[in-house]
């Protein structure tokens, strides 16, 4: 029995090590192989991708691999603030809702007009806010909500700082 125990523990440790190595190879099979290459006149060593794989952006754009995030260190956005469409009037509709019945009426009308809304809950009080650039659409929504006896107000939206 001692002889079996003497050989059993090293065999189990070796099997676990082999399993871990195989598992690590299987979870990352598409990793590019890096090889060091240097010219005779240069002192530094540069790493190059395998020529069959090519550029990593081209490779990921043609494959169907999922859950890969490109390494991004900095993003630069250029905004055109000089155009005539840069100053759009944004309007906000606010509608206080007293119960679930009124909430369902407001949601039904908002779904008909294809407007996005946000529901704010503070304790028992609920309110809906809708932001849009079309003031006429919000005004017609206010008149539709009046048929359900729901008061709503439309005001120009200003960012609070």
mmCIF file of the C-alpha atoms, coordinates in Angstrom:
data_MODEL
# 
_entry.id   MODEL 
# 
loop_
_atom_site.group_PDB 
_atom_site.id 
_atom_site.type_symbol 
_atom_site.label_atom_id 
_atom_site.label_alt_id 
_atom_site.label_comp_id 
_atom_site.label_asym_id 
_atom_site.label_entity_id 
_atom_site.label_seq_id 
_atom_site.pdbx_PDB_ins_code 
_atom_site.Cartn_x 
_atom_site.Cartn_y 
_atom_site.Cartn_z 
_atom_site.occupancy 
_atom_site.B_iso_or_equiv 
_atom_site.pdbx_formal_charge 
_atom_site.auth_seq_id 
_atom_site.auth_comp_id 
_atom_site.auth_asym_id 
_atom_site.auth_atom_id 
_atom_site.pdbx_PDB_model_num 
ATOM 1   C CA . UNK A 1 1   ? 0.000   0.000  0.000   1.00 0.00 ? 1   UNK A CA 1 
ATOM 2   C CA . UNK A 1 2   ? 2.866   2.379  0.787   1.00 0.00 ? 2   UNK A CA 1 
ATOM 3   C CA . UNK A 1 3   ? 4.468   1.692  -2.552  1.00 0.00 ? 3   UNK A CA 1 
ATOM 4   C CA . UNK A 1 4   ? 1.207   2.593  -4.375  1.00 0.00 ? 4   UNK A CA 1 
ATOM 5   C CA . UNK A 1 5   ? 0.873   5.796  -2.347  1.00 0.00 ? 5   UNK A CA 1 
ATOM 6   C CA . UNK A 1 6   ? 4.537   6.611  -3.010  1.00 0.00 ? 6   UNK A CA 1 
ATOM 7   C CA . UNK A 1 7   ? 3.950   6.613  -6.812  1.00 0.00 ? 7   UNK A CA 1 
ATOM 8   C CA . UNK A 1 8   ? 0.343   7.855  -6.758  1.00 0.00 ? 8   UNK A CA 1 
ATOM 9   C CA . UNK A 1 9   ? 1.023   11.448 -5.645  1.00 0.00 ? 9   UNK A CA 1 
ATOM 10  C CA . UNK A 1 10  ? 3.695   12.225 -8.292  1.00 0.00 ? 10  UNK A CA 1 
ATOM 11  C CA . UNK A 1 11  ? 1.485   10.673 -10.990 1.00 0.00 ? 11  UNK A CA 1 
ATOM 12  C CA . UNK A 1 12  ? -1.469  12.844 -9.952  1.00 0.00 ? 12  UNK A CA 1 
ATOM 13  C CA . UNK A 1 13  ? 0.718   15.975 -9.887  1.00 0.00 ? 13  UNK A CA 1 
ATOM 14  C CA . UNK A 1 14  ? 2.087   15.167 -13.358 1.00 0.00 ? 14  UNK A CA 1 
ATOM 15  C CA . UNK A 1 15  ? -1.412  14.536 -14.739 1.00 0.00 ? 15  UNK A CA 1 
ATOM 16  C CA . UNK A 1 16  ? -2.664  17.849 -13.333 1.00 0.00 ? 16  UNK A CA 1 
ATOM 17  C CA . UNK A 1 17  ? 0.301   19.708 -14.849 1.00 0.00 ? 17  UNK A CA 1 
ATOM 18  C CA . UNK A 1 18  ? -0.313  18.120 -18.276 1.00 0.00 ? 18  UNK A CA 1 
ATOM 19  C CA . UNK A 1 19  ? -4.021  18.972 -18.032 1.00 0.00 ? 19  UNK A CA 1 
ATOM 20  C CA . UNK A 1 20  ? -3.234  22.628 -17.242 1.00 0.00 ? 20  UNK A CA 1 
ATOM 21  C CA . UNK A 1 21  ? -0.824  22.907 -20.173 1.00 0.00 ? 21  UNK A CA 1 
ATOM 22  C CA . UNK A 1 22  ? -3.347  21.377 -22.609 1.00 0.00 ? 22  UNK A CA 1 
ATOM 23  C CA . UNK A 1 23  ? -6.115  23.591 -21.237 1.00 0.00 ? 23  UNK A CA 1 
ATOM 24  C CA . UNK A 1 24  ? -4.023  26.744 -21.664 1.00 0.00 ? 24  UNK A CA 1 
ATOM 25  C CA . UNK A 1 25  ? -3.226  25.821 -25.266 1.00 0.00 ? 25  UNK A CA 1 
ATOM 26  C CA . UNK A 1 26  ? -6.889  25.136 -26.057 1.00 0.00 ? 26  UNK A CA 1 
ATOM 27  C CA . UNK A 1 27  ? -8.268  28.410 -24.675 1.00 0.00 ? 27  UNK A CA 1 
ATOM 28  C CA . UNK A 1 28  ? -5.936  30.524 -26.806 1.00 0.00 ? 28  UNK A CA 1 
ATOM 29  C CA . UNK A 1 29  ? -5.308  28.643 -30.072 1.00 0.00 ? 29  UNK A CA 1 
ATOM 30  C CA . UNK A 1 30  ? -5.258  31.722 -32.322 1.00 0.00 ? 30  UNK A CA 1 
ATOM 31  C CA . UNK A 1 31  ? -2.494  33.600 -30.513 1.00 0.00 ? 31  UNK A CA 1 
ATOM 32  C CA . UNK A 1 32  ? 0.115   34.798 -32.980 1.00 0.00 ? 32  UNK A CA 1 
ATOM 33  C CA . UNK A 1 33  ? 3.550   33.303 -32.550 1.00 0.00 ? 33  UNK A CA 1 
ATOM 34  C CA . UNK A 1 34  ? 6.171   35.951 -31.899 1.00 0.00 ? 34  UNK A CA 1 
ATOM 35  C CA . UNK A 1 35  ? 9.702   35.434 -33.011 1.00 0.00 ? 35  UNK A CA 1 
ATOM 36  C CA . UNK A 1 36  ? 12.731  37.569 -32.449 1.00 0.00 ? 36  UNK A CA 1 
ATOM 37  C CA . UNK A 1 37  ? 14.575  38.755 -35.508 1.00 0.00 ? 37  UNK A CA 1 
ATOM 38  C CA . UNK A 1 38  ? 17.598  40.993 -35.772 1.00 0.00 ? 38  UNK A CA 1 
ATOM 39  C CA . UNK A 1 39  ? 19.750  42.307 -38.540 1.00 0.00 ? 39  UNK A CA 1 
ATOM 40  C CA . UNK A 1 40  ? 23.507  41.994 -38.407 1.00 0.00 ? 40  UNK A CA 1 
ATOM 41  C CA . UNK A 1 41  ? 24.104  45.743 -38.133 1.00 0.00 ? 41  UNK A CA 1 
ATOM 42  C CA . UNK A 1 42  ? 21.398  46.461 -35.510 1.00 0.00 ? 42  UNK A CA 1 
ATOM 43  C CA . UNK A 1 43  ? 21.827  45.995 -31.795 1.00 0.00 ? 43  UNK A CA 1 
ATOM 44  C CA . UNK A 1 44  ? 18.139  46.016 -30.748 1.00 0.00 ? 44  UNK A CA 1 
ATOM 45  C CA . UNK A 1 45  ? 15.747  43.101 -31.238 1.00 0.00 ? 45  UNK A CA 1 
ATOM 46  C CA . UNK A 1 46  ? 12.318  43.719 -32.755 1.00 0.00 ? 46  UNK A CA 1 
ATOM 47  C CA . UNK A 1 47  ? 9.324   41.375 -32.580 1.00 0.00 ? 47  UNK A CA 1 
ATOM 48  C CA . UNK A 1 48  ? 7.406   40.550 -35.757 1.00 0.00 ? 48  UNK A CA 1 
ATOM 49  C CA . UNK A 1 49  ? 4.124   38.757 -36.283 1.00 0.00 ? 49  UNK A CA 1 
ATOM 50  C CA . UNK A 1 50  ? 3.976   35.514 -38.140 1.00 0.00 ? 50  UNK A CA 1 
ATOM 51  C CA . UNK A 1 51  ? 3.616   36.395 -41.864 1.00 0.00 ? 51  UNK A CA 1 
ATOM 52  C CA . UNK A 1 52  ? 0.710   33.962 -42.362 1.00 0.00 ? 52  UNK A CA 1 
ATOM 53  C CA . UNK A 1 53  ? -1.373  35.800 -39.764 1.00 0.00 ? 53  UNK A CA 1 
ATOM 54  C CA . UNK A 1 54  ? -0.671  39.356 -40.930 1.00 0.00 ? 54  UNK A CA 1 
ATOM 55  C CA . UNK A 1 55  ? -1.956  42.465 -39.229 1.00 0.00 ? 55  UNK A CA 1 
ATOM 56  C CA . UNK A 1 56  ? -4.103  41.804 -36.126 1.00 0.00 ? 56  UNK A CA 1 
ATOM 57  C CA . UNK A 1 57  ? -6.748  44.323 -37.187 1.00 0.00 ? 57  UNK A CA 1 
ATOM 58  C CA . UNK A 1 58  ? -7.167  42.638 -40.571 1.00 0.00 ? 58  UNK A CA 1 
ATOM 59  C CA . UNK A 1 59  ? -7.316  39.220 -38.924 1.00 0.00 ? 59  UNK A CA 1 
ATOM 60  C CA . UNK A 1 60  ? -10.044 40.180 -36.463 1.00 0.00 ? 60  UNK A CA 1 
ATOM 61  C CA . UNK A 1 61  ? -12.053 42.036 -39.100 1.00 0.00 ? 61  UNK A CA 1 
ATOM 62  C CA . UNK A 1 62  ? -12.292 38.907 -41.251 1.00 0.00 ? 62  UNK A CA 1 
ATOM 63  C CA . UNK A 1 63  ? -12.898 36.329 -38.500 1.00 0.00 ? 63  UNK A CA 1 
ATOM 64  C CA . UNK A 1 64  ? -16.058 35.677 -36.537 1.00 0.00 ? 64  UNK A CA 1 
ATOM 65  C CA . UNK A 1 65  ? -14.342 35.626 -33.146 1.00 0.00 ? 65  UNK A CA 1 
ATOM 66  C CA . UNK A 1 66  ? -16.371 37.278 -30.400 1.00 0.00 ? 66  UNK A CA 1 
ATOM 67  C CA . UNK A 1 67  ? -15.527 38.922 -27.084 1.00 0.00 ? 67  UNK A CA 1 
ATOM 68  C CA . UNK A 1 68  ? -12.352 40.645 -28.231 1.00 0.00 ? 68  UNK A CA 1 
ATOM 69  C CA . UNK A 1 69  ? -11.731 44.273 -27.380 1.00 0.00 ? 69  UNK A CA 1 
ATOM 70  C CA . UNK A 1 70  ? -9.233  46.217 -29.420 1.00 0.00 ? 70  UNK A CA 1 
ATOM 71  C CA . UNK A 1 71  ? -6.566  47.890 -27.330 1.00 0.00 ? 71  UNK A CA 1 
ATOM 72  C CA . UNK A 1 72  ? -7.449  51.585 -27.307 1.00 0.00 ? 72  UNK A CA 1 
ATOM 73  C CA . UNK A 1 73  ? -5.353  54.067 -25.375 1.00 0.00 ? 73  UNK A CA 1 
ATOM 74  C CA . UNK A 1 74  ? -6.740  57.332 -26.719 1.00 0.00 ? 74  UNK A CA 1 
ATOM 75  C CA . UNK A 1 75  ? -9.817  58.427 -28.659 1.00 0.00 ? 75  UNK A CA 1 
ATOM 76  C CA . UNK A 1 76  ? -9.970  61.758 -30.483 1.00 0.00 ? 76  UNK A CA 1 
ATOM 77  C CA . UNK A 1 77  ? -13.254 63.307 -31.588 1.00 0.00 ? 77  UNK A CA 1 
ATOM 78  C CA . UNK A 1 78  ? -13.597 66.247 -33.944 1.00 0.00 ? 78  UNK A CA 1 
ATOM 79  C CA . UNK A 1 79  ? -16.815 68.173 -33.484 1.00 0.00 ? 79  UNK A CA 1 
ATOM 80  C CA . UNK A 1 80  ? -18.127 70.626 -36.047 1.00 0.00 ? 80  UNK A CA 1 
ATOM 81  C CA . UNK A 1 81  ? -19.580 73.427 -33.965 1.00 0.00 ? 81  UNK A CA 1 
ATOM 82  C CA . UNK A 1 82  ? -19.735 75.966 -36.789 1.00 0.00 ? 82  UNK A CA 1 
ATOM 83  C CA . UNK A 1 83  ? -22.557 74.404 -38.807 1.00 0.00 ? 83  UNK A CA 1 
ATOM 84  C CA . UNK A 1 84  ? -26.146 75.575 -38.789 1.00 0.00 ? 84  UNK A CA 1 
ATOM 85  C CA . UNK A 1 85  ? -27.369 72.241 -37.335 1.00 0.00 ? 85  UNK A CA 1 
ATOM 86  C CA . UNK A 1 86  ? -25.054 72.518 -34.354 1.00 0.00 ? 86  UNK A CA 1 
ATOM 87  C CA . UNK A 1 87  ? -27.559 74.585 -32.331 1.00 0.00 ? 87  UNK A CA 1 
ATOM 88  C CA . UNK A 1 88  ? -30.688 72.469 -32.148 1.00 0.00 ? 88  UNK A CA 1 
ATOM 89  C CA . UNK A 1 89  ? -33.380 73.349 -29.677 1.00 0.00 ? 89  UNK A CA 1 
ATOM 90  C CA . UNK A 1 90  ? -33.988 70.463 -27.326 1.00 0.00 ? 90  UNK A CA 1 
ATOM 91  C CA . UNK A 1 91  ? -37.272 70.405 -25.452 1.00 0.00 ? 91  UNK A CA 1 
ATOM 92  C CA . UNK A 1 92  ? -38.223 68.382 -22.387 1.00 0.00 ? 92  UNK A CA 1 
ATOM 93  C CA . UNK A 1 93  ? -41.671 67.094 -21.563 1.00 0.00 ? 93  UNK A CA 1 
ATOM 94  C CA . UNK A 1 94  ? -42.288 66.278 -17.897 1.00 0.00 ? 94  UNK A CA 1 
ATOM 95  C CA . UNK A 1 95  ? -45.386 64.468 -16.731 1.00 0.00 ? 95  UNK A CA 1 
ATOM 96  C CA . UNK A 1 96  ? -46.000 63.594 -13.078 1.00 0.00 ? 96  UNK A CA 1 
ATOM 97  C CA . UNK A 1 97  ? -47.723 60.225 -12.790 1.00 0.00 ? 97  UNK A CA 1 
ATOM 98  C CA . UNK A 1 98  ? -49.866 59.380 -9.762  1.00 0.00 ? 98  UNK A CA 1 
ATOM 99  C CA . UNK A 1 99  ? -50.538 55.666 -10.230 1.00 0.00 ? 99  UNK A CA 1 
ATOM 100 C CA . UNK A 1 100 ? -49.844 52.681 -12.478 1.00 0.00 ? 100 UNK A CA 1 
ATOM 101 C CA . UNK A 1 101 ? -52.968 53.312 -14.566 1.00 0.00 ? 101 UNK A CA 1 
ATOM 102 C CA . UNK A 1 102 ? -51.778 56.776 -15.597 1.00 0.00 ? 102 UNK A CA 1 
ATOM 103 C CA . UNK A 1 103 ? -48.305 55.352 -16.242 1.00 0.00 ? 103 UNK A CA 1 
ATOM 104 C CA . UNK A 1 104 ? -49.734 52.786 -18.652 1.00 0.00 ? 104 UNK A CA 1 
ATOM 105 C CA . UNK A 1 105 ? -51.676 55.508 -20.508 1.00 0.00 ? 105 UNK A CA 1 
ATOM 106 C CA . UNK A 1 106 ? -48.566 57.670 -20.877 1.00 0.00 ? 106 UNK A CA 1 
ATOM 107 C CA . UNK A 1 107 ? -46.449 54.716 -22.011 1.00 0.00 ? 107 UNK A CA 1 
ATOM 108 C CA . UNK A 1 108 ? -49.064 53.777 -24.607 1.00 0.00 ? 108 UNK A CA 1 
ATOM 109 C CA . UNK A 1 109 ? -49.064 57.285 -26.087 1.00 0.00 ? 109 UNK A CA 1 
ATOM 110 C CA . UNK A 1 110 ? -45.269 57.457 -26.053 1.00 0.00 ? 110 UNK A CA 1 
ATOM 111 C CA . UNK A 1 111 ? -44.997 54.119 -27.857 1.00 0.00 ? 111 UNK A CA 1 
ATOM 112 C CA . UNK A 1 112 ? -47.432 55.380 -30.506 1.00 0.00 ? 112 UNK A CA 1 
ATOM 113 C CA . UNK A 1 113 ? -45.329 58.479 -31.122 1.00 0.00 ? 113 UNK A CA 1 
ATOM 114 C CA . UNK A 1 114 ? -42.039 56.499 -31.020 1.00 0.00 ? 114 UNK A CA 1 
ATOM 115 C CA . UNK A 1 115 ? -40.416 58.723 -28.396 1.00 0.00 ? 115 UNK A CA 1 
ATOM 116 C CA . UNK A 1 116 ? -37.954 57.521 -25.804 1.00 0.00 ? 116 UNK A CA 1 
ATOM 117 C CA . UNK A 1 117 ? -38.731 58.272 -22.177 1.00 0.00 ? 117 UNK A CA 1 
ATOM 118 C CA . UNK A 1 118 ? -37.233 57.974 -18.719 1.00 0.00 ? 118 UNK A CA 1 
ATOM 119 C CA . UNK A 1 119 ? -39.244 57.085 -15.620 1.00 0.00 ? 119 UNK A CA 1 
ATOM 120 C CA . UNK A 1 120 ? -38.060 58.692 -12.377 1.00 0.00 ? 120 UNK A CA 1 
ATOM 121 C CA . UNK A 1 121 ? -39.225 57.177 -9.090  1.00 0.00 ? 121 UNK A CA 1 
ATOM 122 C CA . UNK A 1 122 ? -38.750 58.997 -5.798  1.00 0.00 ? 122 UNK A CA 1 
ATOM 123 C CA . UNK A 1 123 ? -40.607 57.117 -3.097  1.00 0.00 ? 123 UNK A CA 1 
ATOM 124 C CA . UNK A 1 124 ? -44.276 57.074 -4.088  1.00 0.00 ? 124 UNK A CA 1 
ATOM 125 C CA . UNK A 1 125 ? -43.978 59.908 -6.626  1.00 0.00 ? 125 UNK A CA 1 
ATOM 126 C CA . UNK A 1 126 ? -43.197 59.023 -10.240 1.00 0.00 ? 126 UNK A CA 1 
ATOM 127 C CA . UNK A 1 127 ? -42.546 61.260 -13.223 1.00 0.00 ? 127 UNK A CA 1 
ATOM 128 C CA . UNK A 1 128 ? -41.754 60.750 -16.885 1.00 0.00 ? 128 UNK A CA 1 
ATOM 129 C CA . UNK A 1 129 ? -39.344 62.867 -18.911 1.00 0.00 ? 129 UNK A CA 1 
ATOM 130 C CA . UNK A 1 130 ? -39.101 62.939 -22.685 1.00 0.00 ? 130 UNK A CA 1 
ATOM 131 C CA . UNK A 1 131 ? -36.398 64.840 -24.576 1.00 0.00 ? 131 UNK A CA 1 
ATOM 132 C CA . UNK A 1 132 ? -36.947 65.730 -28.226 1.00 0.00 ? 132 UNK A CA 1 
ATOM 133 C CA . UNK A 1 133 ? -35.997 68.363 -30.797 1.00 0.00 ? 133 UNK A CA 1 
ATOM 134 C CA . UNK A 1 134 ? -39.530 68.430 -32.245 1.00 0.00 ? 134 UNK A CA 1 
ATOM 135 C CA . UNK A 1 135 ? -41.586 70.825 -30.117 1.00 0.00 ? 135 UNK A CA 1 
ATOM 136 C CA . UNK A 1 136 ? -44.760 70.201 -32.172 1.00 0.00 ? 136 UNK A CA 1 
ATOM 137 C CA . UNK A 1 137 ? -44.628 66.477 -31.451 1.00 0.00 ? 137 UNK A CA 1 
ATOM 138 C CA . UNK A 1 138 ? -44.299 67.135 -27.717 1.00 0.00 ? 138 UNK A CA 1 
ATOM 139 C CA . UNK A 1 139 ? -47.140 69.680 -27.814 1.00 0.00 ? 139 UNK A CA 1 
ATOM 140 C CA . UNK A 1 140 ? -49.445 67.176 -29.525 1.00 0.00 ? 140 UNK A CA 1 
ATOM 141 C CA . UNK A 1 141 ? -48.459 64.622 -26.900 1.00 0.00 ? 141 UNK A CA 1 
ATOM 142 C CA . UNK A 1 142 ? -49.480 67.082 -24.161 1.00 0.00 ? 142 UNK A CA 1 
ATOM 143 C CA . UNK A 1 143 ? -52.937 67.456 -25.730 1.00 0.00 ? 143 UNK A CA 1 
ATOM 144 C CA . UNK A 1 144 ? -53.300 63.656 -25.976 1.00 0.00 ? 144 UNK A CA 1 
ATOM 145 C CA . UNK A 1 145 ? -52.370 63.295 -22.314 1.00 0.00 ? 145 UNK A CA 1 
ATOM 146 C CA . UNK A 1 146 ? -54.984 65.901 -21.355 1.00 0.00 ? 146 UNK A CA 1 
ATOM 147 C CA . UNK A 1 147 ? -57.671 63.488 -22.625 1.00 0.00 ? 147 UNK A CA 1 
ATOM 148 C CA . UNK A 1 148 ? -56.501 61.117 -19.873 1.00 0.00 ? 148 UNK A CA 1 
ATOM 149 C CA . UNK A 1 149 ? -56.511 64.043 -17.372 1.00 0.00 ? 149 UNK A CA 1 
ATOM 150 C CA . UNK A 1 150 ? -52.717 63.938 -17.034 1.00 0.00 ? 150 UNK A CA 1 
ATOM 151 C CA . UNK A 1 151 ? -50.932 67.277 -16.794 1.00 0.00 ? 151 UNK A CA 1 
ATOM 152 C CA . UNK A 1 152 ? -47.691 67.591 -18.711 1.00 0.00 ? 152 UNK A CA 1 
ATOM 153 C CA . UNK A 1 153 ? -45.427 70.532 -19.394 1.00 0.00 ? 153 UNK A CA 1 
ATOM 154 C CA . UNK A 1 154 ? -43.021 71.257 -22.242 1.00 0.00 ? 154 UNK A CA 1 
ATOM 155 C CA . UNK A 1 155 ? -40.030 73.484 -21.598 1.00 0.00 ? 155 UNK A CA 1 
ATOM 156 C CA . UNK A 1 156 ? -36.703 74.164 -23.318 1.00 0.00 ? 156 UNK A CA 1 
ATOM 157 C CA . UNK A 1 157 ? -34.040 71.817 -22.015 1.00 0.00 ? 157 UNK A CA 1 
ATOM 158 C CA . UNK A 1 158 ? -30.971 73.324 -20.420 1.00 0.00 ? 158 UNK A CA 1 
ATOM 159 C CA . UNK A 1 159 ? -28.140 71.286 -18.980 1.00 0.00 ? 159 UNK A CA 1 
ATOM 160 C CA . UNK A 1 160 ? -27.712 71.666 -15.262 1.00 0.00 ? 160 UNK A CA 1 
ATOM 161 C CA . UNK A 1 161 ? -24.117 72.149 -14.163 1.00 0.00 ? 161 UNK A CA 1 
# 
